[in-house]
Amino acid sequence: MTGEKRTIFALALVAAVLAAMNGAAFLAQDREGPQIFFPENEPVYTASTAESRLLEQVTAEDQRDGTVTDSLRIEEILPAEDGHRVAVIYAAMDDSGNVTKAVRTLEVERE
């Protein structure tokens, strides 16, 4: 093998090793968000319901990070057109920055 061919072969080998390492790093990344779990007992929603009440007993678990319940937030509360229900949109984030959203529909009680 000539010197030029050896250099090309060495560069190709280095490129293949780097590509394999890059691929392994990509596959090892956490790209799955946490799961959000709601309790069986649904609270009744009123206009004065505090967000803290809506977060009670709601949990978030991540496959890699474990419990990430502290990251739970209420993103939005959307009233249904019939005025008898609201959709509460929850969001949770894991340590890798993956975000999961879940919707919980609650009955509205007039105050």
C-alpha positions in Angstrom: 0.0 0.0 0.0 1.4 3.4 -0.9 1.6 6.2 1.7 -1.3 8.0 0.1 -3.5 5.0 0.3 -2.6 4.4 3.9 -3.5 8.0 4.8 -6.9 7.6 3.0 -7.5 4.3 4.8 -6.6 5.8 8.2 -8.8 8.8 7.6 -11.7 6.5 6.6 -11.2 4.4 9.7 -11.2 7.4 12.0 -14.3 8.7 10.3 -16.1 5.4 10.8 -15.1 5.2 14.5 -16.3 8.8 15.0 -19.6 8.1 13.3 -20.1 5.0 15.4 -19.4 6.9 18.6 -21.7 9.7 17.5 -24.5 7.2 16.7 -24.0 5.5 20.1 -24.3 8.9 21.9 -27.4 9.7 20.0 -29.1 6.4 20.8 -28.2 6.8 24.5 -30.0 10.2 24.7 -33.2 10.5 26.7 -35.9 11.6 24.3 -38.9 10.3 26.2 -40.9 12.6 28.4 -42.4 11.7 31.8 -45.9 10.2 32.3 -48.5 12.1 34.2 -50.9 10.3 36.5 -54.2 11.6 37.8 -55.9 10.4 41.0 -59.2 8.5 40.7 -61.1 11.1 42.6 -61.7 14.1 40.4 -62.1 17.5 42.0 -65.0 19.7 41.0 -63.8 22.9 39.4 -65.1 26.4 40.3 -63.9 29.7 39.1 -62.1 30.1 42.5 -60.4 26.7 42.5 -56.7 27.3 43.2 -54.1 25.7 40.9 -52.6 24.0 44.0 -55.9 22.1 44.4 -55.8 21.0 40.8 -52.3 19.7 41.4 -53.1 17.7 44.5 -52.3 14.0 44.1 -51.3 14.4 40.4 -47.8 12.8 39.9 -45.2 12.6 37.1 -42.8 9.8 36.7 -39.9 9.5 34.2 -38.4 6.2 33.1 -34.8 7.5 33.7 -35.2 10.2 36.3 -37.9 8.7 38.5 -40.3 11.1 40.2 -40.5 14.5 38.6 -43.7 15.6 40.2 -42.1 18.9 41.3 -41.9 19.9 37.6 -45.7 19.7 37.2 -47.4 22.9 36.0 -50.9 23.8 34.9 -50.4 25.2 31.4 -53.9 26.3 30.7 -57.6 25.9 31.7 -60.0 25.9 28.8 -63.8 26.0 29.4 -65.9 23.7 27.2 -68.5 25.4 25.0 -71.3 23.9 27.1 -70.0 25.6 30.3 -70.3 22.4 32.3 -66.7 21.2 32.0 -63.2 22.5 31.7 -60.1 21.0 30.2 -57.0 21.4 32.4 -53.8 21.1 30.6 -50.9 19.8 32.7 -47.2 19.8 31.7 -44.2 17.9 33.3 -40.5 18.0 32.4 -37.7 15.5 33.0 -34.1 16.3 33.7 -33.3 16.1 30.0 -35.8 18.8 29.1 -38.4 16.4 27.6 -41.9 17.8 28.2 -45.1 15.8 28.4 -48.6 17.3 28.4 -51.8 15.7 29.5 -55.4 16.9 29.6 -57.8 16.3 32.5 -61.5 17.1 32.0 -63.3 18.3 35.1 -67.0 19.1 35.9 -67.7 22.8 36.6 -69.8 23.6 39.7 -71.4 27.1 39.8 -70.5 29.2 42.8 
